[in-house]
Coordinates of C-alpha atoms and ligand atoms in Angstrom, one line a residue:
X1 CA 68.3 45.0 108.6
X2 CA 66.0 47.6 110.0
X3 CA 65.2 51.1 108.9
X4 CA 64.4 53.5 111.7
X5 CA 62.3 56.5 110.7
X6 CA 60.5 59.4 112.5
X7 CA 56.7 59.6 112.2
X8 CA 54.4 62.5 113.1
X9 CA 51.6 61.1 115.3
X10 CA 49.7 64.2 116.1
X11 CA 49.8 67.9 115.1
X12 CA 51.6 69.9 117.8
X13 CA 49.8 72.7 119.5
X14 CA 52.4 75.3 120.7
X15 CA 55.8 73.8 121.4
X16 CA 56.0 70.3 119.9
X17 CA 56.1 67.5 122.5
X18 CA 57.8 64.1 122.2
X19 CA 54.4 62.4 122.3
X20 CA 53.6 64.0 119.0
X21 CA 56.3 61.8 117.3
X22 CA 57.5 58.3 117.3
X23 CA 60.7 56.6 116.1
X24 CA 59.4 53.6 114.2
X25 CA 61.1 50.5 112.8
X26 CA 60.4 49.7 109.2
X27 CA 61.8 47.5 106.5
X28 CA 64.6 48.9 104.4
X29 CA 62.8 49.8 101.1
X30 CA 63.7 48.0 97.8
X31 CA 64.5 50.4 95.0
X32 CA 62.3 50.0 91.9
X33 CA 63.4 50.5 88.3
X34 CA 64.8 54.0 88.0
X35 CA 65.4 54.3 91.8
X36 CA 68.3 54.3 94.1
X37 CA 68.6 53.2 97.7
X38 CA 70.5 55.7 99.9
X39 CA 72.0 55.1 103.3
X40 CA 71.6 58.5 104.9
X41 CA 74.7 60.0 106.5
X42 CA 73.6 63.5 107.4
X43 CA 70.1 64.8 108.0
X44 CA 69.0 68.4 108.1
X45 CA 66.6 69.8 110.7
X46 CA 65.1 73.2 109.7
X47 CA 62.7 75.6 111.3
X48 CA 60.3 75.4 108.4
X49 CA 59.6 71.8 109.4
X50 CA 57.5 73.2 112.3
X51 CA 55.1 74.6 109.7
X52 CA 54.8 71.3 108.0
X53 CA 53.8 69.7 111.3
X54 CA 50.6 71.8 111.3
X55 CA 47.6 71.3 109.0
X56 CA 47.6 74.9 107.9
X57 CA 47.7 75.5 104.1
X58 CA 51.1 76.8 103.1
X59 CA 53.6 76.7 100.2
X60 CA 54.4 73.1 101.0
X61 CA 52.1 70.3 102.0
X62 CA 51.7 69.4 105.7
X63 CA 53.5 66.2 106.9
X64 CA 51.0 63.3 106.9
X65 CA 50.0 61.9 110.3
X66 CA 51.3 58.4 110.9
X67 CA 53.8 58.7 108.1
X68 CA 57.5 59.4 108.0
X69 CA 58.5 63.1 107.9
X70 CA 60.7 64.5 105.2
X71 CA 63.7 66.8 105.0
X72 CA 67.0 67.3 103.2
X73 CA 69.6 64.6 103.6
X74 CA 72.8 63.4 102.1
X75 CA 74.0 59.9 101.9
X76 CA 75.7 57.1 100.0
X77 CA 74.0 55.1 97.3
X78 CA 74.1 51.5 98.4
X79 CA 71.9 50.0 95.6
X80 CA 71.1 51.5 92.2
X81 CA 68.6 50.6 89.5
X82 CA 69.1 54.0 87.8
X83 CA 71.3 54.9 84.9
X84 CA 74.0 57.4 85.7
X85 CA 74.1 56.8 89.5
X86 CA 76.4 54.2 90.8
X87 CA 76.8 52.4 94.2
X88 CA 79.2 54.5 96.2
X89 CA 78.0 57.8 94.8
X90 CA 76.9 60.4 97.3
X91 CA 73.6 62.3 96.8
X92 CA 71.5 65.1 98.2
X93 CA 67.8 64.3 98.4
X94 CA 64.7 65.1 100.3
X95 CA 63.9 61.9 102.3
X96 CA 65.4 62.8 105.7
X97 CA 64.1 61.8 109.1
X98 CA 65.1 58.1 108.3
X99 CA 68.1 55.9 108.0
X100 CA 67.5 54.5 104.5
X101 CA 65.6 56.0 101.6
X102 CA 64.6 54.7 98.2
X103 CA 63.8 57.4 95.7
X104 CA 63.7 58.2 92.0
X105 CA 67.0 59.2 90.5
X106 CA 65.4 62.4 89.3
X107 CA 64.9 63.4 92.9
X108 CA 68.6 63.2 93.9
X109 CA 71.5 65.5 93.1
X110 CA 75.0 64.0 93.1
X111 CA 77.5 65.7 95.5
X112 CA 81.2 65.4 95.7
X113 CA 82.6 64.5 99.2
X114 CA 86.1 65.3 98.0
X115 CA 85.1 68.9 97.0
X116 CA 83.6 69.7 100.4
X117 CA 82.5 67.9 103.6
X118 CA 79.2 66.2 103.0
X119 CA 77.3 68.1 105.7
X120 CA 78.1 71.4 104.0
X121 CA 75.7 70.5 101.2
X122 CA 72.9 70.9 103.8
X123 CA 74.2 74.2 105.1
X124 CA 76.8 76.7 104.0
X125 CA 76.9 75.3 100.4
X126 CA 73.3 74.2 100.4
X127 CA 69.8 75.5 101.1
X128 CA 70.6 77.7 104.0
X129 CA 73.6 79.3 102.2
X130 CA 71.5 80.0 99.1
X131 CA 68.8 81.4 101.3
X132 CA 71.3 83.9 102.7
X133 CA 72.7 84.8 99.3
X134 CA 69.4 85.2 97.5
X135 CA 67.6 87.0 100.3
X136 CA 70.4 89.5 100.8
X137 CA 71.4 90.2 97.2
X138 CA 68.1 89.8 95.4
X139 CA 65.2 90.3 97.7
X140 CA 66.9 93.0 99.9
X141 CA 68.8 94.4 96.8
X142 CA 71.9 94.8 98.9
X143 CA 74.5 97.2 97.5
X144 CA 78.0 98.2 98.6
X145 CA 78.0 100.7 101.4
X146 CA 74.7 99.5 102.9
X147 CA 74.4 99.1 106.6
X148 CA 72.9 95.7 107.3
X149 CA 71.1 94.3 110.3
X150 CA 70.4 90.5 110.6
X151 CA 68.5 88.6 113.3
X152 CA 69.2 85.0 114.1
X153 CA 72.7 86.1 113.3
X154 CA 74.5 83.1 114.8
X155 CA 72.3 80.6 113.0
X156 CA 72.8 78.9 109.6
X157 CA 71.2 81.6 107.4
X158 CA 72.0 84.6 109.6
X159 CA 75.7 83.9 110.0
X160 CA 76.1 83.8 106.2
X161 CA 74.0 86.9 105.6
X162 CA 76.3 89.0 107.8
X163 CA 79.5 87.7 106.4
X164 CA 78.4 87.9 102.7
X165 CA 77.4 91.5 103.4
X166 CA 80.8 92.3 104.9
X167 CA 82.6 90.5 102.0
X168 CA 80.5 92.6 99.5
X169 CA 81.3 95.9 101.1
X170 CA 78.7 96.7 103.7
X171 CA 79.4 99.8 105.6
X172 CA 78.3 98.2 108.9
X173 CA 76.9 94.8 109.8
X174 CA 74.9 94.3 113.0
X175 CA 73.6 91.0 114.3
X176 CA 71.4 89.9 117.1
X177 CA 71.5 86.5 118.8
X178 CA 70.2 84.8 121.9
X179 CA 73.3 84.4 124.1
X180 CA 76.4 86.4 125.0
X181 CA 78.7 83.6 123.6
X182 CA 76.9 83.9 120.2
X183 CA 77.3 87.7 120.3
X184 CA 81.0 87.3 120.9
X185 CA 81.3 84.8 118.0
X186 CA 79.6 87.3 115.7
X187 CA 82.1 90.1 116.4
X188 CA 85.3 88.2 117.1
X189 CA 85.1 85.4 114.5
X190 CA 82.6 86.5 111.8
X191 CA 83.7 90.1 111.7
X192 CA 80.4 91.8 112.5
X193 CA 80.8 95.4 113.4
X194 CA 78.3 95.2 116.3
X195 CA 76.1 92.6 117.9
X196 CA 73.7 92.3 120.8
X197 CA 71.9 89.7 122.8
X198 CA 68.2 90.3 122.3
X199 CA 67.5 88.7 125.7
X200 CA 69.5 91.4 127.4
X201 CA 67.0 94.3 126.8
X202 CA 64.5 95.9 124.4
X203 CA 65.5 95.1 120.8
X204 CA 64.7 98.6 119.6
X205 CA 67.0 100.3 122.1
X206 CA 69.8 97.8 121.5
X207 CA 69.6 98.2 117.8
X208 CA 69.6 102.0 118.0
X209 CA 72.8 101.8 120.1
X210 CA 74.4 99.3 117.7
X211 CA 73.3 101.2 114.5
X212 CA 73.3 104.9 115.4
X213 CA 73.1 105.8 111.7
X214 CA 70.2 103.5 111.0
X215 CA 70.0 100.4 108.7
X216 CA 69.6 100.2 105.0
X217 CA 68.8 96.5 105.0
X218 CA 67.2 94.3 107.6
X219 CA 67.3 90.5 107.0
X220 CA 64.5 89.1 109.2
X221 CA 64.8 85.6 110.5
X222 CA 62.8 86.3 113.7
X223 CA 59.8 88.6 113.3
X224 CA 58.0 90.2 116.3
X225 CA 59.9 92.9 118.2
X226 CA 62.9 92.5 115.9
X227 CA 60.9 93.5 112.9
X228 CA 59.4 96.5 114.7
X229 CA 62.8 97.6 115.8
X230 CA 64.2 97.3 112.3
X231 CA 61.4 99.4 110.9
X232 CA 62.1 101.9 113.6
X233 CA 65.8 102.2 112.5
X234 CA 65.2 102.0 108.8
X235 CA 66.9 104.6 106.6
X236 CA 65.5 106.3 103.5
X237 CA 64.9 103.7 100.8
X238 CA 65.6 100.9 103.3
X239 CA 64.7 97.3 102.4
X240 CA 63.5 94.5 104.6
X241 CA 63.7 90.9 103.4
X242 CA 61.4 88.6 105.3
X243 CA 63.1 85.2 105.4
X244 CA 61.6 83.7 108.6
X245 CA 59.7 84.6 111.7
X246 CA 60.9 81.9 114.2
X247 CA 59.6 83.9 117.2
X248 CA 56.1 83.0 116.2
X249 CA 56.3 79.5 114.9
X250 CA 55.0 78.0 118.1
X251 CA 52.4 80.7 118.8
X252 CA 48.9 79.4 119.5
X253 CA 47.3 82.9 119.0
X254 CA 47.6 85.3 116.0
X255 CA 50.5 87.5 116.5
X256 CA 50.1 91.3 116.2
X257 CA 52.0 93.0 113.5
X258 CA 54.6 95.9 113.9
X259 CA 53.0 99.0 115.4
X260 CA 55.2 101.4 113.3
X261 CA 54.4 100.3 109.7
X262 CA 53.6 103.9 108.8
X263 CA 57.4 104.6 109.0
X264 CA 57.6 102.9 105.6
X265 CA 55.9 105.9 104.1
X266 CA 58.4 108.5 105.2
X267 CA 61.4 106.2 104.5
X268 CA 59.9 104.9 101.2
X269 CA 60.8 101.5 102.7
X270 CA 60.1 98.2 101.2
X271 CA 59.2 94.9 103.0
X272 CA 59.3 91.7 100.9
X273 CA 59.1 88.1 101.8
X274 CA 60.9 85.4 99.8
X275 CA 61.2 81.6 99.5
X276 CA 64.6 80.1 98.6
X277 CA 62.7 77.7 96.3
X278 CA 62.1 80.6 93.9
X279 CA 65.8 81.4 93.6
X280 CA 67.5 78.2 92.5
X281 CA 68.5 80.0 89.2
X282 CA 71.1 81.7 91.4
X283 CA 72.6 78.4 92.5
X284 CA 75.5 78.5 89.9
X285 CA 76.4 82.1 90.8
X286 CA 76.1 81.3 94.5
X287 CA 78.4 78.3 94.3
X288 CA 80.9 80.2 92.1
X289 CA 81.1 83.1 94.5
X290 CA 80.6 81.6 97.9
X291 CA 82.4 78.3 97.3
X292 CA 85.9 79.9 97.1
X293 CA 85.1 82.1 100.2
X294 CA 84.3 78.9 102.2
X295 CA 87.3 77.1 100.8
X296 CA 89.7 80.0 101.7
X297 CA 88.2 80.6 105.1
X298 CA 87.1 84.1 104.1
X299 CA 83.6 83.0 105.0
X300 CA 83.4 81.0 108.2
X301 CA 80.7 78.6 109.2
X302 CA 79.9 76.4 112.1
X303 CA 77.8 73.3 112.5
X304 CA 76.1 71.9 115.6
X305 CA 76.2 68.1 115.0
X306 CA 73.9 65.8 117.0
X307 CA 74.6 62.1 116.6
X308 CA 72.1 59.3 116.0
X309 CA 68.7 58.9 114.4
X310 CA 67.2 58.6 117.9
X311 CA 68.3 62.2 118.5
X312 CA 66.8 63.6 115.3
X313 CA 63.7 65.0 117.1
X314 CA 65.8 66.5 119.9
X315 CA 68.0 68.2 117.3
X316 CA 64.9 69.7 115.7
X317 CA 63.6 71.0 119.1
X318 CA 67.0 72.2 120.1
X319 CA 67.2 74.3 117.0
X320 CA 63.9 76.0 117.9
X321 CA 65.3 76.7 121.4
X322 CA 68.6 78.1 120.1
X323 CA 70.9 75.2 121.1
X324 CA 72.6 75.5 117.7
X325 CA 75.4 77.7 116.5
X326 CA 75.4 77.6 112.7
X327 CA 73.7 74.8 110.9
X328 CA 72.0 72.1 113.0
X329 CA 72.9 68.7 111.5
X330 CA 72.1 65.1 112.5
X331 CA 74.9 62.7 111.8
X332 CA 74.0 59.0 111.5
Ligands
NAP401 N1 62.4 81.9 103.3 C1 63.1 80.8 103.1 O1 63.1 80.3 102.0 C2 63.9 80.2 104.3 C3 64.8 79.2 104.1 C4 65.6 78.8 105.2 C5 65.3 79.3 106.4 N2 64.3 80.2 106.6 C6 64.1 80.8 107.9 O2 65.3 81.5 108.3 C7 65.4 81.5 109.7 C8 66.7 80.9 110.1 O3 66.7 79.5 109.7 P1 68.0 78.6 109.9 O4 67.8 77.4 109.2 O5 69.2 79.5 109.7 O6 67.9 78.4 111.5 P2 69.0 78.8 112.6 O7 69.0 80.3 112.7 O8 70.2 78.0 112.4 O9 68.3 78.2 113.9 C9 67.2 78.9 114.5 C10 67.6 80.0 115.5 O10 66.6 80.8 115.8 C11 66.8 81.5 117.0 N3 65.5 81.6 117.7 C12 64.7 80.7 118.2 N4 63.6 81.3 118.8 C13 63.8 82.6 118.7 C14 63.1 83.8 119.1 N5 61.9 83.7 119.8 N6 63.6 85.0 118.9 C15 64.8 85.2 118.2 N7 65.6 84.1 117.8 C16 65.1 82.9 118.0 C17 67.8 80.6 117.8 O11 69.0 81.3 118.0 P3 69.2 82.3 119.3 O12 70.0 81.5 120.2 O13 69.9 83.4 118.6 O14 67.8 82.6 119.8 C18 68.0 79.4 116.8 O15 69.4 79.0 116.9 C19 64.2 80.7 110.2 O16 63.2 81.7 110.5 C20 63.7 79.9 109.0 O17 62.4 79.6 109.0 C21 63.6 80.7 105.5

């Protein structure tokens, strides 16, 4: 039995190329005392992984060259040397980009496949869902009646931000996305009040048309011209939560900041970045509030599912290109 796993061979410059990676065959690891062996069933690919491919110092260590990469995954325990975890249990853990993983029991969280589909623990009920919840409610201090703009709005985080805002009484929710089909989905299926395709014209102009009364909250997944446009449309006391800046992740040169930061003075606006890892105290509240919305269909979610470990890299690159609608998942 062979374990296939994705190694990082060289640090990408600009857009990652297939030569920077290799799908390598290895032995299936033997779990030591206190460990479990997991057969991964779903792997997550996430934009932050692009940062770990570079050597730059960040909040999480770079992937090591010549070694298997990491990421969130869910799978079935096929061997257990750990108390409290049995063969057949399903667990969430952090050793993705591979078919089999041996890891300490303390590094896994049991998940219930009967309570929700396994893949949702990587998305709407997992890290990206909590990111939307924490960023909107805590970092952006969302309150009923706010007008909310979110970029990357058809993606995993963005689609949840807009819907949570609606469910919690936003006066207006505006989203931007990179295709007309995504824009249609935002309005027709997710209940956004307005949406636009950022590729169809200047973001500032499109935002002003979609939010004539301005925005109280901007949830930034993109950075660049989106951030500048949001500052330009910010209302008094407006709040901007910086979740991600995917438009610059493959940049090879430093990217200029917004030209209109001085607007924060007149608006008394606030910009604050956040990391979901700092907000896991909200997990019980998040599951209690969002779980029933997902179960009832009040909060909708999509997944783009790519099959096979051999397509793990392509799924990751596809997400950076915008091939996904909702959470990008690899099914093994
Ligand atoms: N702070 C945190 O703790 C945290 C946690 C999770 C995620 N994040 C960040 O949140 C953002 C969304 O993550 P996600 O997992 O939900 O990914 P996602 O939105 O599901 O996928 C990424 C999307 O970004 C869009 N995109 C790519 N290049 C773009 C560009 N140049 N301009 C505008 N949009 C672009 C694409 O959609 P289009 O077709 O619309 O272009 C793509 O589908 C990312 O920036 C990520 O790094 C942060």
